[in-house]
XYZ file of C-alpha atoms in Angstrom:
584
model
C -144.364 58.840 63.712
C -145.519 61.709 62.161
C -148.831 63.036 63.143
C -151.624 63.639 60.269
C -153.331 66.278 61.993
C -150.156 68.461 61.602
C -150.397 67.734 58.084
C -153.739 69.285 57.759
C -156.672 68.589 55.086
C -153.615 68.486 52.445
C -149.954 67.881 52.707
C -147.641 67.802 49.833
C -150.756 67.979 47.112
C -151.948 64.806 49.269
C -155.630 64.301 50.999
C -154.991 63.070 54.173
C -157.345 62.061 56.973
C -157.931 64.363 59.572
C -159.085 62.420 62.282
C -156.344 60.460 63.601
C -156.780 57.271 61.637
C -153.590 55.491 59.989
C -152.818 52.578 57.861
C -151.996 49.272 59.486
C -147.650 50.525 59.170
C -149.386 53.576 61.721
C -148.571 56.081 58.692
C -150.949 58.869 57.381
C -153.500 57.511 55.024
C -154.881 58.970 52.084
C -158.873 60.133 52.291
C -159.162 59.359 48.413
C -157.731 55.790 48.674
C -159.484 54.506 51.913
C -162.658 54.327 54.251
C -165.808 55.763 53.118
C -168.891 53.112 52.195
C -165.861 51.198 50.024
C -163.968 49.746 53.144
C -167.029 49.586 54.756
C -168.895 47.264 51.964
C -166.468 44.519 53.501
C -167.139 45.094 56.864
C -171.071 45.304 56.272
C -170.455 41.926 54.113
C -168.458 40.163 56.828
C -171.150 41.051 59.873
C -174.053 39.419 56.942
C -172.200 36.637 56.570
C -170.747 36.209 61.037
C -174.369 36.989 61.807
C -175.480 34.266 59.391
C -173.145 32.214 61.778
C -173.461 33.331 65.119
C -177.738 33.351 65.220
C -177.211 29.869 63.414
C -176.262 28.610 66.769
C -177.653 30.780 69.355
C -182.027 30.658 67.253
C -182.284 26.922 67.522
C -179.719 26.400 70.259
C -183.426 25.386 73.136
C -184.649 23.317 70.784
C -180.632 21.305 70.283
C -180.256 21.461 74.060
C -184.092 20.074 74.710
C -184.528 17.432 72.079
C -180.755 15.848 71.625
C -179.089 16.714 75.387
C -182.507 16.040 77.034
C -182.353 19.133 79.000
C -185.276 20.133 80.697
C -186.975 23.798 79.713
C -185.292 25.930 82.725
C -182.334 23.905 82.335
C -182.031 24.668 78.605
C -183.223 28.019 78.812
C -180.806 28.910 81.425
C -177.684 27.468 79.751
C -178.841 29.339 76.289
C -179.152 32.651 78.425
C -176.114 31.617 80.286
C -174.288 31.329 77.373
C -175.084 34.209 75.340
C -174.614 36.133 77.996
C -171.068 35.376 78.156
C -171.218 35.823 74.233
C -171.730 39.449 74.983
C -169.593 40.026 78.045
C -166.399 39.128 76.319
C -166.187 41.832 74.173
C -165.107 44.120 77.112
C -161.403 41.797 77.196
C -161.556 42.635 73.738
C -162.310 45.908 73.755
C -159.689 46.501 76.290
C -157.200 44.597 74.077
C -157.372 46.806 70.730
C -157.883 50.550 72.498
C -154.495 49.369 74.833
C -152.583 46.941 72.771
C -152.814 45.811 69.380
C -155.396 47.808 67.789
C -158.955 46.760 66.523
C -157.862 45.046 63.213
C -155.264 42.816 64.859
C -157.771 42.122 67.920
C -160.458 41.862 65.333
C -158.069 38.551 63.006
C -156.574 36.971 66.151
C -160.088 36.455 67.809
C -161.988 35.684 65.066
C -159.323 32.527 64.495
C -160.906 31.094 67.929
C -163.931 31.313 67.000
C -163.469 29.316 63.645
C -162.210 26.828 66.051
C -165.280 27.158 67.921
C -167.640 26.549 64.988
C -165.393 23.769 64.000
C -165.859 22.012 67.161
C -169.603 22.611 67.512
C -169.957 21.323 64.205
C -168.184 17.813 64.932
C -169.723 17.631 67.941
C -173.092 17.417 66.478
C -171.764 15.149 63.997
C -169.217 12.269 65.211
C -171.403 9.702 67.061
C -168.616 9.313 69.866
C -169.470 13.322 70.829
C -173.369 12.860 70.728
C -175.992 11.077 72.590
C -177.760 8.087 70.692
C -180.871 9.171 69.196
C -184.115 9.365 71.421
C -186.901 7.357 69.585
C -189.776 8.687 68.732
C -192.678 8.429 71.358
C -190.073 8.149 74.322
C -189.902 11.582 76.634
C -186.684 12.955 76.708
C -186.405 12.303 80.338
C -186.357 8.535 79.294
C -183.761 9.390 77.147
C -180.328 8.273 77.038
C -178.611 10.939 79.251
C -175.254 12.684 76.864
C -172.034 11.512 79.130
C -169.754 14.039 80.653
C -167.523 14.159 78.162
C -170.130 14.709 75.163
C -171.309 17.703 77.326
C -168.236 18.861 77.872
C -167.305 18.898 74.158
C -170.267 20.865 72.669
C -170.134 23.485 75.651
C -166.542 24.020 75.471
C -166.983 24.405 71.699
C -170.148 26.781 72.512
C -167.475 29.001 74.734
C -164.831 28.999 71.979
C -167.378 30.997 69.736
C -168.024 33.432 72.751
C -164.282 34.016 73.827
C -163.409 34.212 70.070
C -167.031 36.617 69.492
C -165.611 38.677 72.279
C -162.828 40.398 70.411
C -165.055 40.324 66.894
C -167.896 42.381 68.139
C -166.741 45.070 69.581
C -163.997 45.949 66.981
C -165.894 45.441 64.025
C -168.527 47.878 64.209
C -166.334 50.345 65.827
C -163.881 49.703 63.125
C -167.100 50.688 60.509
C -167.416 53.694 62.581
C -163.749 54.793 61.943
C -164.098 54.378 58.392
C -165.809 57.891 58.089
C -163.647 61.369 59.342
C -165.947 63.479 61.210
C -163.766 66.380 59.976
C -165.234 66.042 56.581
C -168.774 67.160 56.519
C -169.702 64.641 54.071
C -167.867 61.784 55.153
C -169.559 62.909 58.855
C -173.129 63.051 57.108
C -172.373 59.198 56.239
C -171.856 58.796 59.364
C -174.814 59.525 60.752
C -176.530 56.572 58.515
C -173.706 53.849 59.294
C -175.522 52.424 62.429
C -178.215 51.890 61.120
C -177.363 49.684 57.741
C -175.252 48.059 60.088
C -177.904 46.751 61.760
C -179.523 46.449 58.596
C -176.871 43.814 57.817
C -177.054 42.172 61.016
C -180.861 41.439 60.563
C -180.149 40.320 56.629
C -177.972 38.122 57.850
C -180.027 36.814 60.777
C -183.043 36.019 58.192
C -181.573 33.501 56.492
C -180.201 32.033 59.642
C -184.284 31.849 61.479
C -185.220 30.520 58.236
C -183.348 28.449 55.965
C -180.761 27.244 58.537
C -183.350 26.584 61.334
C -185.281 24.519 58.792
C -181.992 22.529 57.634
C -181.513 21.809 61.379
C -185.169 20.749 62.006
C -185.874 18.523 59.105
C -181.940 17.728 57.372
C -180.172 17.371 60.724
C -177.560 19.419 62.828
C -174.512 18.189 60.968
C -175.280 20.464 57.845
C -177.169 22.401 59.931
C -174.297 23.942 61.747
C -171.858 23.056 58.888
C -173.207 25.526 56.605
C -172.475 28.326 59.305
C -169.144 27.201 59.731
C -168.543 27.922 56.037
C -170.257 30.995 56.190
C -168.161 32.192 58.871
C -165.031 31.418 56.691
C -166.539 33.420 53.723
C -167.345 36.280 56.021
C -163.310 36.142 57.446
C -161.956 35.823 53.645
C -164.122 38.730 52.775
C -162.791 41.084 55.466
C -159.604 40.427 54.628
C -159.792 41.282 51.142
C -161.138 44.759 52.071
C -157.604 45.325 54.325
C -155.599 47.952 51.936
C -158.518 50.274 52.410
C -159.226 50.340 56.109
C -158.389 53.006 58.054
C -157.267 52.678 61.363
C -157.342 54.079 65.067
C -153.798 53.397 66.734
C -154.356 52.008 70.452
C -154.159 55.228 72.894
C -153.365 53.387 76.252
C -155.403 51.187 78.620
C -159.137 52.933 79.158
C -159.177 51.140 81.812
C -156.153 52.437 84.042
C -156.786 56.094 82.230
C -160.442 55.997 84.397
C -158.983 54.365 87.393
C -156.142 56.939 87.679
C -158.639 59.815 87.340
C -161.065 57.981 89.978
C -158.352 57.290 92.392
C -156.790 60.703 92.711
C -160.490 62.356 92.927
C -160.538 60.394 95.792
C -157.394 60.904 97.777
C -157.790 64.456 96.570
C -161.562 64.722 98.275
C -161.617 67.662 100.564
C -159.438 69.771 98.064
C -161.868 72.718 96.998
C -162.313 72.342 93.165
C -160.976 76.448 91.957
C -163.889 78.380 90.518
C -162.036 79.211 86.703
C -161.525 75.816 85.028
C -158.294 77.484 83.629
C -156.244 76.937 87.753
C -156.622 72.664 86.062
C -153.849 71.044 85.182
C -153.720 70.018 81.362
C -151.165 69.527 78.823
C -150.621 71.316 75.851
C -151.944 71.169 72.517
C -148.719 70.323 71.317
C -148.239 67.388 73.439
C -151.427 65.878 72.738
C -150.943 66.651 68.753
C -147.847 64.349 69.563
C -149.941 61.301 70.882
C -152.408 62.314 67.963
C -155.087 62.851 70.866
C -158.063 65.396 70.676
C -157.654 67.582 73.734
C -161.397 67.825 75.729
C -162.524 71.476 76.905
C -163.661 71.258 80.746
C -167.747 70.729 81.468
C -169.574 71.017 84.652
C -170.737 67.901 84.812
C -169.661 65.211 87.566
C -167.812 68.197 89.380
C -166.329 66.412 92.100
C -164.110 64.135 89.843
C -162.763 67.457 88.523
C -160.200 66.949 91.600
C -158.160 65.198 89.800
C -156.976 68.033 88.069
C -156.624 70.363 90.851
C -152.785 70.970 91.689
C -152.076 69.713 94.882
C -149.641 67.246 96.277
C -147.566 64.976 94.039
C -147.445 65.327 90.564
C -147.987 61.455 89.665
C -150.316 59.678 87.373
C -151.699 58.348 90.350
C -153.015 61.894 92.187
C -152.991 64.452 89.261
C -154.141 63.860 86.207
C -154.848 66.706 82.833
C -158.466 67.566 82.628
C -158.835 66.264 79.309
C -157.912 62.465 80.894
C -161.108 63.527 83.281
C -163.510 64.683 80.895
C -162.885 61.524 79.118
C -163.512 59.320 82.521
C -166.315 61.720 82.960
C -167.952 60.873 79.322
C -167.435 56.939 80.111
C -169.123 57.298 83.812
C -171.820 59.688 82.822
C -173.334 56.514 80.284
C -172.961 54.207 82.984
C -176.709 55.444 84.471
C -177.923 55.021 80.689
C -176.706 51.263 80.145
C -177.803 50.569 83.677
C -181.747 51.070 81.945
C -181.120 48.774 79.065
C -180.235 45.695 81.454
C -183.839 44.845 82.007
C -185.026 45.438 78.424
C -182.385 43.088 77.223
C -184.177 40.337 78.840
C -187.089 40.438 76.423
C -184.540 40.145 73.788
C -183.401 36.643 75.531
C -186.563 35.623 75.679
C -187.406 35.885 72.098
C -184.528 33.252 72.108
C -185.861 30.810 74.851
C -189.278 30.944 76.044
C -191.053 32.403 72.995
C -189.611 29.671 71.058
C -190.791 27.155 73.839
C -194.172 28.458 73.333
C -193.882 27.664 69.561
C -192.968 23.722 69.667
C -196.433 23.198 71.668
C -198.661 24.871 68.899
C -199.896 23.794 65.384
C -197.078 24.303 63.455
C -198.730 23.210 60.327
C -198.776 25.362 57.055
C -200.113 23.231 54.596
C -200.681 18.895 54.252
C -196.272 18.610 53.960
C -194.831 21.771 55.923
C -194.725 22.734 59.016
C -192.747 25.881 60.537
C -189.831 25.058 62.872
C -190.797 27.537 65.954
C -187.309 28.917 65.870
C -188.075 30.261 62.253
C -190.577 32.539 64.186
C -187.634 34.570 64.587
C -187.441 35.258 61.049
C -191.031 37.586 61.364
C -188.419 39.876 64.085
C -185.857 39.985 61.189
C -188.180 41.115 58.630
C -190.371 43.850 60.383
C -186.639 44.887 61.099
C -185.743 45.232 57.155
C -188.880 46.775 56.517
C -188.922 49.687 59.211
C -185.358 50.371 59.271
C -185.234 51.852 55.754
C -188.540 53.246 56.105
C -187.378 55.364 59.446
C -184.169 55.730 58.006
C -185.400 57.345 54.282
C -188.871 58.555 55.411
C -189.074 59.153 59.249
C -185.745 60.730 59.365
C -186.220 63.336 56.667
C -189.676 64.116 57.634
C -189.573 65.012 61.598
C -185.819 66.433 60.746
C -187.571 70.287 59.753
C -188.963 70.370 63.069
C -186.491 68.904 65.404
C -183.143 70.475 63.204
C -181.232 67.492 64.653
C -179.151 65.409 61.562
C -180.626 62.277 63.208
C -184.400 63.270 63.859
C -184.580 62.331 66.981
C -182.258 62.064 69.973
C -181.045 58.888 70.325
C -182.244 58.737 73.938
C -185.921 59.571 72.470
C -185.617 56.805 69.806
C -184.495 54.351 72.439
C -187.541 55.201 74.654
C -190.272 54.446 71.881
C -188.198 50.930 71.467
C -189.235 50.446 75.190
C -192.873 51.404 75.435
C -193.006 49.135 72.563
C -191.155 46.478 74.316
C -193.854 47.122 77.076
C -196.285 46.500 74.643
C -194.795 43.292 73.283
C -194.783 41.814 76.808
C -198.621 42.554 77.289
C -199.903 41.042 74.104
C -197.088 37.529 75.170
C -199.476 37.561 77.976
C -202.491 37.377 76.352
C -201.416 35.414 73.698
C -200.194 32.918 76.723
C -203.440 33.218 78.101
C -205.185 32.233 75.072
C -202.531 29.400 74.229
C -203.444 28.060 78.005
C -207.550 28.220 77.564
C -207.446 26.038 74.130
C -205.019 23.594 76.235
C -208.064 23.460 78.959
C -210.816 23.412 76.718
C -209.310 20.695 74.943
C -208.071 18.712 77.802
C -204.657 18.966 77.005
C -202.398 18.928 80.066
C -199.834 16.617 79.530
C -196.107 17.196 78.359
C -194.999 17.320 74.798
C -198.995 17.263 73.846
C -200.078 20.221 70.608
C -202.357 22.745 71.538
C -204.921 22.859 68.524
C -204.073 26.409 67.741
C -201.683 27.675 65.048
C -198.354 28.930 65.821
C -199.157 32.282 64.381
C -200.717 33.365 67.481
C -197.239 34.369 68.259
C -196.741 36.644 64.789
C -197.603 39.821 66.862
C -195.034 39.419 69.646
C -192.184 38.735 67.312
C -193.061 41.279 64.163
C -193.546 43.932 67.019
C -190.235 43.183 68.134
C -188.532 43.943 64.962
C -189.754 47.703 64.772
C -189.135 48.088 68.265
C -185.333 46.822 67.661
C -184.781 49.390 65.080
C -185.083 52.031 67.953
C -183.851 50.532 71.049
C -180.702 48.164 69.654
C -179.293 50.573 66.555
C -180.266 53.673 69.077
C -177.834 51.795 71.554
C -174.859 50.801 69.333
C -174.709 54.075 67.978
C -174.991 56.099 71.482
C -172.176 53.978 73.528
C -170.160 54.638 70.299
C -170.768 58.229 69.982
C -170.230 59.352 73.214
C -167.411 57.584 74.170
C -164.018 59.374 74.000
C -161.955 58.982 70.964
C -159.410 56.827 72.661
C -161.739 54.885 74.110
C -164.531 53.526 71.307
C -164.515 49.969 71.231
C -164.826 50.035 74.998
C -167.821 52.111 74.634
C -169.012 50.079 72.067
C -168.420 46.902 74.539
C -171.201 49.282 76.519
C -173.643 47.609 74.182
C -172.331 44.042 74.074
C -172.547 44.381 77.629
C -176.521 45.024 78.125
C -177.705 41.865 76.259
C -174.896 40.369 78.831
C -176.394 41.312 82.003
C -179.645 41.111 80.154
C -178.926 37.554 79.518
C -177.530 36.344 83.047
C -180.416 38.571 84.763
C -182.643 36.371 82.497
C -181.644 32.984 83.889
C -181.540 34.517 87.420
C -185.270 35.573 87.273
C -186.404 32.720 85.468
C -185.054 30.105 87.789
C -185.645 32.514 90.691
C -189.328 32.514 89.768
C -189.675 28.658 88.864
C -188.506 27.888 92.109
C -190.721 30.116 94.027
C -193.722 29.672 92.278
C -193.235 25.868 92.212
C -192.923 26.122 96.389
C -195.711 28.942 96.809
C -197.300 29.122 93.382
C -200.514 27.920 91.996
C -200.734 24.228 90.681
C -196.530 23.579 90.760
C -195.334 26.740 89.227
C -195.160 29.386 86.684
C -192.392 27.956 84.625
C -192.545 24.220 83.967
C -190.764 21.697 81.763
C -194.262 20.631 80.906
C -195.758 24.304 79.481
C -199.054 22.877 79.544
C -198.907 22.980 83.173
C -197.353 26.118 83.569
C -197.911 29.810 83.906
C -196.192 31.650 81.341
C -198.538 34.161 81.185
C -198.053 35.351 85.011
C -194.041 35.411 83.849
C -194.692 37.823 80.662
C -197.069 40.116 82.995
C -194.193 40.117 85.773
C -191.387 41.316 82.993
C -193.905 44.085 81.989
C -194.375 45.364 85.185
C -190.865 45.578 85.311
C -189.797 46.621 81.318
C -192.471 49.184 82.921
C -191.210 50.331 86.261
C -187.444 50.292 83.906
C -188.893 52.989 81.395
C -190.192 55.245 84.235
C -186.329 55.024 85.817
C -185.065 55.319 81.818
C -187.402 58.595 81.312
C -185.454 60.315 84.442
C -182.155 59.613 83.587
C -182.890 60.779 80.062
C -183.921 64.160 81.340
C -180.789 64.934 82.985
C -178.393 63.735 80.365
C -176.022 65.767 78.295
C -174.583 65.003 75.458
C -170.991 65.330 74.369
C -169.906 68.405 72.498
C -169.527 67.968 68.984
C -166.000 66.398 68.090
C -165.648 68.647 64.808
C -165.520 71.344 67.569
C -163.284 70.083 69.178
C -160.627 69.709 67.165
C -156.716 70.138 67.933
C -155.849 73.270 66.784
C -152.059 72.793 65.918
C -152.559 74.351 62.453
C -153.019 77.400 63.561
C-alpha cells in the first residue's frame, strides 16, 4: 500500500490527508471529500441517539431491580454498580481488537450487533410474562414478594451483559474514531480539534436528557415494555445513522497489538537492568524514517522521562523483539505508563458518578415527589437536572470561558486539561458535603415526623436533592470531557482507542470500588455501627449521611494525591512536530 505521507499535502493535483488516515480499502483519502464536522455529524448523531439507549437502562435500572426483582437496596445497588462497571471495562477487549486487528470501524459494526441483541433481550424480558416475576400488589413489601426464578434472573442479566460486551467495542472506537476525523497537520482541521471533546460530550448529555426524563417517566407510569422498547429503537436509528455517514470516514489502519508493543519494551528493560543507559540518546537503537514511513508510523524523538525503561533500546545482547526494541516503540510505552499515575486519581472520583446512579436515586423514592395535584417526578428523572447544568455550562466554558482566560494562559484550550480536571474534583468534594447535609436534613424530618419504617415518605420535597445533581453537571464538564480528551491526546498514535479505553476504564474501577465500599461499609457498620448500620434496605433507618461524609474525606484525601501527580506531569510533544519527515 502506498503511504499518504509520501504523497505530501498534494499528490497528482489531489488533497490528501496527512496524518495517516485511509479509506475503509486502506487507500489514501481525499481531505476535501472526508472527515471534518461532516463525518463527524453522524458520529455525534449516533452517540445522541446510543446514549439515549444505554442511560435508558443503566438511570432507572435500582428502581427495575428494587420494585420488580425485589432486590434489596445493597443488593440492587451493587448489581447496578456491578454491572456498569463491566459496561466500562470491556472497552479495553475492544480497544485491543481495532488498534491490533480489524480496525475501529469494523470493531465499532461487529460489536454494536451484540448489543442490539442485548437490548432485544432486555426488552422481552421485561415484557413476556414467562421471563418476569408476577406483579407485587400494592401495599405488600417487596420482601413478601414473589421471588423472580432462576431462570427469569438469568435472562434479564445475561441480556444486561450482552449490552456491556457489545458497549465494550462501541465506546472506545467511536469517539476515537470522531477524533480521527480531524488531521492535526492542518491547522484548521487541528483547531477543530481542540472543540471535538467537548460537543461530544455535549451529545452524550443531549442524549442522556431525554433518557432521565421522558424515558424514566414512560418506565414509571406506562410500564417497562415501552419503556425499554423505545431505546431499543433508538439504538437501531443511531446504528442506521452511522452507517449512512461511512463513505466519508476516515480511518486509522490497526498498527499491531499495544499490548505486546508495551510488554516487549517492559520485558527487555528488565532483563536488560544493570546495562548503563549511554549518556547521548543518539548510541539507541531506532529505525529509520524510511521504515517507519513504510508502516505509515510517526517516529517519537527520545525524552528523559521514565529513564530506566530507556534500556530497551540500549544495544546489548540479542537483537530480538523480545530484548531490544527502537526507542520510538519506548517512548510510546513510556507515554501509555506515564498516564497510568493520572487514571489511578480518577478511580475514586468515579464513584460519585455511580452514586448519582444508585444511592442518590434511593434517596429520591423516599421524598415528596409531588409537583402538582396529578404529577409526580420519578426520582430517576433527577438525573435530568445533571444533564442540563451540563448543556448549559459546556457551551458557556466552551464559547465564553475558553476565549476569555485564553490571553492570559496562551494555551488553545485555556486551561490544561489536568487544571480543568482538578476544579471538576473540588467540586465533586463539594457535591459530597452538601449530599451530607441534605441527608442529614432528609433524616431530621423522618424523626420529627416519626417516620422510621420502610417504604414510608418523608414529608419533604424531592428537590432537596436539586443541588447535588445540578452541581454535578458543571463539575462533569471539567472532570469527564477533561478525561476523554487527555487519555486520547496523549496516547501514541498507534495506540488511541486503548488510551481512550483509559477513560472507560475509571468509571470501571470506579464502579466495582463502589459496590466494594458500599457493602464493605454496610456490613461493618451493621456489626459495629450505630442503630444496625449506615446503609440499610430501610433508608429511614440508615445513615447515609455518615456514607456521603466518608466518600468526601476520601474524593478529598484523592485530590491532594491528584494535585501531586499533576505537578510532575509532562505532556507529550506536539504531534505536528513531530512529523515524519520523508518529504524532505
Amino acid at each position: 500500500m502506498e503511504n499518504p505521507e509520501e504523497k505530501g499535502p498534494a499528490y497528482g493535483g489531489q488533497d490528501f490527508t496527512q496524518d495517516g488516515t485511509v479509506d475503509l480499502k486502506g487507500r489514501p483519502i481525499l481531505r476535501s471529500k472526508t472527515g471534518r464536522w461532516r463525518a463527524c455529524s453522524f458520529i455525534v448523531g449516533y452517540e445522541i441517539f446510543e446514549r439515549m439507549a444505554n442511560h435508558g437502562v443503566s438511570a432507572n435500572l435500582v428502581v427495575y431491580l428494587t420494585r420488580k426483582l425485589h432486590e434489596g437496596t445493597v443488593q440492587s445497588s451493587n448489581n447496578v454498580t456491578n454491572w456498569s462497571g463491566t459496561l466500562w471495562l470491556t472497552p479495553i477487549l475492544g480497544a485491543y481488537i481495532a488498534d491490533t486487528y480489524i480496525g475501529r470501524y469494523r470493531t465499532f459494526v461487529l460489536a454494536v450487533s451484540i448489543y442490539l441483541m442485548g437490548m432485544s433481550l432486555l426488552t422481552l424480558a421485561v415484557s413476556v410474562p414467562a421471563l418476569k416475576p408476577p406483579a407485587c400488589n400494592h401495599g405488600i413489601q417487596a420482601e413478601d414478594c414473589t421471588k423472580a426464578s432462576p431462570f427469569q434472573v438469568g435472562i434479564f442479566y445475561c441480556a444486561l451483559y450482552m449490552i456491556a460486551v457489545g458497549t465494550g467495542g462501541t465506546k472506545p472506537n467511536i469517539s476515537t474514531m470522531g477524533a480521527d476525523q480531524f488531521d492535526d497537520f492542518e491547522p484548521k482541521e487541528k483547531s477543530h480539534k481542540l472543540s471535538f471533546f467537548n460537543w461530544w460530550m455535549f451529545a452524550v448529555f443531549f442524549g442522556n436528557l431525554f433518557s432521565s426524563t421522558f424515558l424514566v417517566y414512560i418506565q414509571d407510569n406506562v410500564g417497562w415494555t415501552l419503556g425499554y422498547g423505545i431505546p431499543t429503537v433508538g439504538l437501531v436509528i443511531s446504528v442506521v445513522v452511522f452507517l449512512v455517514g461511512t463513505p466519508f470516514y476516515r480511518h486509522k489502519l490497526p498498527s499491531g497489538s499495544p499490548i505486546t508493543s508495551v510488554a516487549q519494551v517492559l520485558v527487555a528493560a528488565v532483563r536488560k537492568w544493570k546495562v548503563p543507559v549511554p549518556n547521548d540518546p543518539k548510541e539507541l537503537y531506532e529505525l529509520s524514517l524510511e521504515d517507519y514511513a513504510d508502516k505509515s508510523k510517526l517516529k517519537i524523538d527520545h525524552t528523559s522521562s521514565l529513564r530506566s525503561l530507556d534500556r530497551a533500546a540500549v544495544k546489548s545482547g540479542p537483537n530480538t523483539p523480545w530484548t531490544l526494541c527502537p526507542v520510538t516503540q519506548v517512548e510510546e510505552t513510556k507515554q501509555m505508563m506515564k498516564m497510568i499515575p493520572v487514571l489511578r486519581t480518577t478511580f475514586i472520583p468515579a464513584i460519585i458518578i455511580a452514586e448519582t446512579h444508585t444511592l442518590f436515586i434511593k434517596q429520591g423514592t423516599t421524598l415528596d415527589a409531588s409537583m402538582g395535584p396529578h404529577f409526580k417526578i420519578p426520582p430517576a428523572s433527577l438525573g435530568s437536572f445533571i444533564t442540563l447544568s451540563m448543556l448549559v455550562s459546556l457551551p458557556i466554558y466552551e464559547r465564553l470561558f475558553v476565549p476569555a482566560i485564553r490571553r492570559y494562559t496562551n494555551n488553545p484550550r485555556g486551561i490544561t486539561l489536568l487544571k480543568r480536571m482538578g476544579i471538576g474534583f473540588v467540586m465533586q468534594i463539594i457535591i459530597m458535603v452538601i449530599a451530607c447535609l441534605a441527608e442529614r436534613k432528609r433524616l431530621s424530618v423522618a424523626r420529627e415526623n416519626g417516620i422510621f419504617g420502610k417504604g414510608e415518605k418523608v414529608p419533604l420535597t424531592i428537590f432537596i436533592l436539586l443541588p447535588q445533581f445540578a452541581l454535578m453537571g458543571v463539575a462533569d464538564t471539567f472532570v469527564e470531557v477533561a478525561k476523554i480528551e487527555f487519555f486520547y491526546d496523549q496516547a501514541p498514535q498507534g495506540m488511541k482507542s486503548m488510551g481512550s479505553s483509559y477513560f472507560t476504564t475509571s468509571f470501571a474501577v470506579g464502579n466495582f470500588l463502589s459496590s466494594f465500599l458500599l457493602k464493605t461499609v454496610s456490613d461493618a457498620t451493621k456489626r459495629h455501627g450505630h442503630k444496625g448500620g449506615w446503609v440499610l434496605d430501610n433508608l429511614n433507618a440508615s445513615h447515609l449521611d455518615y456514607y456521603y461524609a466518608l466518600l468526601a474525606g476520601l474524593v478529598f484525601l484523592n485530590f491532594l494525591f491528584f494535585l501531586v501527580i499533576a505537578k510532575f506531569f509532562v505532556y507529550n510533544s506536539d504531534i505536528s512536530q513531530a512529523k515524519v519527515a520523508v518529504e524532505s
